[in-house]
Amino acid sequence: MIRNARNCDQQPEPKASNQSKSGSLNTPRRKWQKRLWLGLGVFLLSGAGAGLTGAWLFINRKLAPMVEQNVENILNRDLQLGQVEGFSLNSIRFGSSALPPTPTDPDRASIEALDVTYNPIKLLFNRTLELDVTLVKPNAYIEQDEEGGWISTRIEPQPQGWLKVDLQVVRVRDAKVSLVARGIQGNLLAPVEADVSSGKVSLLYNNQLFRYDFLANLIGGGNLELKGESSLQPAQTNLAISVSELNIAEVAQLAQAPIKLPNGQLVQAPIKLQSGQVGGNLEVAIKPEQLPQFVGDLTLKDVAARVPQLPKPFAKTRGRLRLQGTQIQLENITTLFGQVRAQAQGIVDLQSGFNLSAQTKTVTLKQVLQTFDFKNLPVEASAEVQAALKVTGALNNPIVNGQVATTKPAQIDKVSFNQINADFSLPSSTLTLAVNNLRAKPKAGGIVTGEGEVKLGSNGKALFDFQATDVPAEAIASSYNLKLPVTVGLVSGSTSISTSLENLNNLRANAAASLKLADGLVRAENIVVENGRWQGLVRATNISVAEVIKDFSKTPLPQQLQGRFNGLFNVSGSLDSFAPESISAKGAGNMNLAGGLVTVTNVDFNNSLASALVQADGLQLGRLIEVPPQLQVPLNGQFQLALNLEQLSLQGITGNGSGTLKLADGTVQASNLVVADGNWRANVKAEDVKLGKLLPQLPPEFSGALEGIFNLSGSLVGWQERAPLEMINANGSGSLKMPVGIVEANSVNLNDGNLQAVIKPVGINLGSFSQQLQGNVNGSVEVAGKLGNLTPVALGKSLRANGKLNFSEGISLLDRQLDTSFVWNGEGIEIQKAQAQGLLASGFIDVNLAALEKQNFTEAIGDFDLDIEANDFDLEKLPLPLPTAASNVDIA
């Protein structure tokens, strides 16, 4: 109309003929019309301006505060609505607005602009303000509350008033959203950020039902489409989620948000997602006090996740997840745990927990150790193993059970094993790996069983018990290129081992073992291994000394020294070597030997050198060395001995001591006994030794008490080849106290079986030997000869003697003192001089030793050839057959 008013002033001029005819008639009417239109135009413009002004005032002063207040009432929280930036008949645009946090709700949002549309007809005629709100470029922060909920804002129903406000739709456009989840301890996790390109929430049935539809892109990658609805009565939510190439790293924090179980308990997923992608479609139904219900398929691509208690993450996980109800079924899931590849299948149920099985690919022992962050083993080990796993238990406490076995022969240190297998379990609540039914079969034979546990994590440690049965010690030792010092059979034993996972070399073990050795039994008890060394208690039972010596020396132990040994020793050494020079021992033992007992105390073995205090009780001398029966008597003594096991022989024995020999009702005491370089020496004292019992062949007259002091020496070797007396050297003196007198032996020297001595008879009563003899005999005789056979005949033949004898009352027909000097040559007596009053004789008397042995002294005198000078000598007194004797005797 304004445009038309302007055109009235620009009417074209009429033609001249018309103007001339009607110009005067129409002039008043045209002026009136002009004024009418001008007034109407002014009125309309004024009305429009007033209307616009009124509308502006209504929107700013009435409608905007009304919208703000009603939205605040609906949301039950403050809304900072911006200034009106524009409006139309059915819409209003507000400027920068905000939804600030409250003391109880940290959720907040800033909005670049807020568009509100409504139906003006319903507003005017029904007094109903139906709001359709669009949030333009909002930036929202949404935080999970401590109860596990996400949005605590509640849509409140509004009371009836003169104006009904109905918030029907909330839309978002180009939104940025930060979602912050909480951990199981209530701590805030890192935010998950997304760009929401479009979204819509419809509020239906008096705000009892909400339908929503969102399209979003995660900042870190991946697309998300979310559709669903939530109702208040009954309270439930149904979601339809579609994701593609979703970066798990972006939603990992949301996955750590706890799930509220029907019993009110909050549980957290046992796995922490780290990286990878997921895609698929998923429907979720959520009801209060119930577990979520799922339907859908998800595909995993190179997903990495970690169980906090395990040292390494699961990486490169691929496969499919099928979700139905509370169950998540794993299909063809492959993963890499550290350096261990595995394939898994089974079900994870939000209600009942885990029911998964897995099989690992063949993997080396080194890779397994690196996976569990084990440091270098104290010994070299190589093996290839494979495992079958079963995961069961509740979501917050899964338990891993399985079996592991070698796929080919393994080697631990120097020992080869044909097969090693074991069962194991790993509860996540304790992170203690329990190993049971461990069985290892050494290639050499026998079986090793065991069980134990490994506490993983910081300050981790391992504790194992092993039992070895019938393991061949010789074969195991040969694996180390060791030659055991003695022949050892099958070994059985047990050990407990503990060590820190931070330093496997800091190993401690307690062990016990038994083995058959030298026809006996050796038990090792209370063995402790620590700091690279070992020590323990070794008990030897019924060990054949001869069998042990056989391993040390090519020369067999003499039969007489072969006994059975029993002992108890504290033994220690280094794990680096089990050679004899590396072993130390202290202890005591005993051995039944030669009918007696040898007790060994103060045993000290170190660096192949051994020393001990040896106590001999009741050893039968005759069973130790070859001696006449009369010398087979018990021997007692105490000796300090030492020997070198690297030169184990009689020559290698050194020692000193003393001993006592009960001999022929007397005592032989050896003091200052010294053994060295295969030889021995001692000071020997004989007291009250009955010679008659030593030499029963001697006449009873010689069965006196033998006493003396001698220095003895000899060799410890060669007893088999030589006579016993040839092995003994002696010097000293003694005496024989007989019933008929005393025989003294001075300057006695025995060397290589040869005897030298000075024999002095003192007051020997000759009448005791024969009725034809009387008086006493005294003198000095030097004796020399070979001591082989100790019978009288043998001694008489082997010995030589010379000396002087004085007969106090003569002999036989002589009734006067007789002085003689003679030589014994083994067959008879050469009388160098026999002198008595009125008699001087010399010559040779043949002696029958056999008759002498029978104590027949008359028959012992055989032929004789004497030169006699006699004066007033009565021949009739000669106890000889005179005719025969006279013919053979020349008397000068």
PDB file of N, CA and C in Angstrom, residues 288-322:
ATOM      1  N   PRO A 288      16.022 -51.316  35.697  1.00  0.00           N
ATOM      2  CA  PRO A 288      16.601 -51.138  37.035  1.00  0.00           C
ATOM      3  C   PRO A 288      16.739 -52.473  37.772  1.00  0.00           C
ATOM      4  N   GLU A 289      17.820 -52.587  38.535  1.00  0.00           N
ATOM      5  CA  GLU A 289      18.083 -53.756  39.366  1.00  0.00           C
ATOM      6  C   GLU A 289      18.192 -55.040  38.554  1.00  0.00           C
ATOM      7  N   GLN A 290      18.426 -54.896  37.259  1.00  0.00           N
ATOM      8  CA  GLN A 290      18.624 -56.062  36.405  1.00  0.00           C
ATOM      9  C   GLN A 290      19.869 -55.858  35.556  1.00  0.00           C
ATOM     10  N   LEU A 291      20.436 -56.964  35.156  1.00  0.00           N
ATOM     11  CA  LEU A 291      21.584 -56.880  34.269  1.00  0.00           C
ATOM     12  C   LEU A 291      21.139 -56.478  32.874  1.00  0.00           C
ATOM     13  N   PRO A 292      21.970 -55.758  32.148  1.00  0.00           N
ATOM     14  CA  PRO A 292      21.626 -55.400  30.769  1.00  0.00           C
ATOM     15  C   PRO A 292      21.451 -56.660  29.923  1.00  0.00           C
ATOM     16  N   GLN A 293      20.549 -56.552  28.956  1.00  0.00           N
ATOM     17  CA  GLN A 293      20.314 -57.628  28.000  1.00  0.00           C
ATOM     18  C   GLN A 293      20.812 -57.163  26.634  1.00  0.00           C
ATOM     19  N   PHE A 294      21.582 -58.041  25.963  1.00  0.00           N
ATOM     20  CA  PHE A 294      22.204 -57.666  24.698  1.00  0.00           C
ATOM     21  C   PHE A 294      21.732 -58.581  23.576  1.00  0.00           C
ATOM     22  N   VAL A 295      21.687 -58.012  22.383  1.00  0.00           N
ATOM     23  CA  VAL A 295      21.497 -58.777  21.157  1.00  0.00           C
ATOM     24  C   VAL A 295      22.333 -58.094  20.088  1.00  0.00           C
ATOM     25  N   GLY A 296      23.220 -58.879  19.441  1.00  0.00           N
ATOM     26  CA  GLY A 296      23.988 -58.255  18.377  1.00  0.00           C
ATOM     27  C   GLY A 296      25.298 -58.958  18.112  1.00  0.00           C
ATOM     28  N   ASP A 297      26.014 -58.421  17.145  1.00  0.00           N
ATOM     29  CA  ASP A 297      27.324 -58.934  16.747  1.00  0.00           C
ATOM     30  C   ASP A 297      28.326 -57.789  16.741  1.00  0.00           C
ATOM     31  N   LEU A 298      29.509 -58.082  17.233  1.00  0.00           N
ATOM     32  CA  LEU A 298      30.594 -57.114  17.185  1.00  0.00           C
ATOM     33  C   LEU A 298      31.832 -57.806  16.614  1.00  0.00           C
ATOM     34  N   THR A 299      32.566 -57.073  15.816  1.00  0.00           N
ATOM     35  CA  THR A 299      33.794 -57.589  15.220  1.00  0.00           C
ATOM     36  C   THR A 299      34.982 -56.835  15.791  1.00  0.00           C
ATOM     37  N   LEU A 300      35.966 -57.592  16.277  1.00  0.00           N
ATOM     38  CA  LEU A 300      37.165 -57.003  16.864  1.00  0.00           C
ATOM     39  C   LEU A 300      38.300 -57.040  15.851  1.00  0.00           C
ATOM     40  N   LYS A 301      39.043 -55.959  15.802  1.00  0.00           N
ATOM     41  CA  LYS A 301      40.175 -55.868  14.878  1.00  0.00           C
ATOM     42  C   LYS A 301      41.364 -55.262  15.618  1.00  0.00           C
ATOM     43  N   ASP A 302      42.401 -56.092  15.790  1.00  0.00           N
ATOM     44  CA  ASP A 302      43.654 -55.650  16.420  1.00  0.00           C
ATOM     45  C   ASP A 302      43.409 -54.957  17.759  1.00  0.00           C
ATOM     46  N   VAL A 303      42.559 -55.564  18.553  1.00  0.00           N
ATOM     47  CA  VAL A 303      42.227 -54.989  19.855  1.00  0.00           C
ATOM     48  C   VAL A 303      43.322 -55.359  20.862  1.00  0.00           C
ATOM     49  N   ALA A 304      43.718 -54.378  21.641  1.00  0.00           N
ATOM     50  CA  ALA A 304      44.667 -54.595  22.737  1.00  0.00           C
ATOM     51  C   ALA A 304      43.949 -54.322  24.053  1.00  0.00           C
ATOM     52  N   ALA A 305      44.124 -55.237  24.995  1.00  0.00           N
ATOM     53  CA  ALA A 305      43.482 -55.093  26.300  1.00  0.00           C
ATOM     54  C   ALA A 305      44.413 -55.665  27.353  1.00  0.00           C
ATOM     55  N   ARG A 306      44.149 -55.293  28.579  1.00  0.00           N
ATOM     56  CA  ARG A 306      45.050 -55.710  29.653  1.00  0.00           C
ATOM     57  C   ARG A 306      44.263 -56.090  30.897  1.00  0.00           C
ATOM     58  N   VAL A 307      44.670 -57.211  31.482  1.00  0.00           N
ATOM     59  CA  VAL A 307      44.212 -57.567  32.821  1.00  0.00           C
ATOM     60  C   VAL A 307      45.208 -56.955  33.800  1.00  0.00           C
ATOM     61  N   PRO A 308      44.757 -56.065  34.680  1.00  0.00           N
ATOM     62  CA  PRO A 308      45.711 -55.302  35.499  1.00  0.00           C
ATOM     63  C   PRO A 308      46.701 -56.172  36.261  1.00  0.00           C
ATOM     64  N   GLN A 309      46.266 -57.364  36.653  1.00  0.00           N
ATOM     65  CA  GLN A 309      47.159 -58.181  37.462  1.00  0.00           C
ATOM     66  C   GLN A 309      48.233 -58.888  36.651  1.00  0.00           C
ATOM     67  N   LEU A 310      48.080 -58.922  35.327  1.00  0.00           N
ATOM     68  CA  LEU A 310      49.040 -59.640  34.494  1.00  0.00           C
ATOM     69  C   LEU A 310      50.104 -58.690  33.972  1.00  0.00           C
ATOM     70  N   PRO A 311      51.314 -59.212  33.752  1.00  0.00           N
ATOM     71  CA  PRO A 311      52.427 -58.324  33.385  1.00  0.00           C
ATOM     72  C   PRO A 311      52.377 -57.821  31.950  1.00  0.00           C
ATOM     73  N   LYS A 312      51.673 -58.506  31.069  1.00  0.00           N
ATOM     74  CA  LYS A 312      51.648 -58.121  29.665  1.00  0.00           C
ATOM     75  C   LYS A 312      50.202 -58.011  29.185  1.00  0.00           C
ATOM     76  N   PRO A 313      49.946 -57.135  28.180  1.00  0.00           N
ATOM     77  CA  PRO A 313      48.587 -57.008  27.646  1.00  0.00           C
ATOM     78  C   PRO A 313      48.288 -58.095  26.617  1.00  0.00           C
ATOM     79  N   PHE A 314      47.009 -58.228  26.305  1.00  0.00           N
ATOM     80  CA  PHE A 314      46.575 -59.032  25.170  1.00  0.00           C
ATOM     81  C   PHE A 314      46.555 -58.109  23.955  1.00  0.00           C
ATOM     82  N   ALA A 315      47.214 -58.508  22.883  1.00  0.00           N
ATOM     83  CA  ALA A 315      47.361 -57.634  21.716  1.00  0.00           C
ATOM     84  C   ALA A 315      46.914 -58.368  20.457  1.00  0.00           C
ATOM     85  N   LYS A 316      46.652 -57.561  19.408  1.00  0.00           N
ATOM     86  CA  LYS A 316      46.289 -58.090  18.092  1.00  0.00           C
ATOM     87  C   LYS A 316      45.130 -59.079  18.188  1.00  0.00           C
ATOM     88  N   THR A 317      44.149 -58.712  19.006  1.00  0.00           N
ATOM     89  CA  THR A 317      42.990 -59.580  19.193  1.00  0.00           C
ATOM     90  C   THR A 317      42.009 -59.383  18.047  1.00  0.00           C
ATOM     91  N   ARG A 318      41.626 -60.481  17.425  1.00  0.00           N
ATOM     92  CA  ARG A 318      40.676 -60.452  16.317  1.00  0.00           C
ATOM     93  C   ARG A 318      39.621 -61.529  16.548  1.00  0.00           C
ATOM     94  N   GLY A 319      38.439 -61.289  15.944  1.00  0.00           N
ATOM     95  CA  GLY A 319      37.385 -62.279  16.049  1.00  0.00           C
ATOM     96  C   GLY A 319      36.031 -61.620  16.172  1.00  0.00           C
ATOM     97  N   ARG A 320      35.053 -62.430  16.537  1.00  0.00           N
ATOM     98  CA  ARG A 320      33.673 -61.946  16.596  1.00  0.00           C
ATOM     99  C   ARG A 320      33.095 -62.235  17.969  1.00  0.00           C
ATOM    100  N   LEU A 321      32.276 -61.259  18.419  1.00  0.00           N
ATOM    101  CA  LEU A 321      31.517 -61.407  19.650  1.00  0.00           C
ATOM    102  C   LEU A 321      30.040 -61.452  19.299  1.00  0.00           C
ATOM    103  N   ARG A 322      29.377 -62.508  19.744  1.00  0.00           N
ATOM    104  CA  ARG A 322      27.926 -62.604  19.570  1.00  0.00           C
ATOM    105  C   ARG A 322      27.285 -62.425  20.942  1.00  0.00           C
TER     106      ARG A 322
END
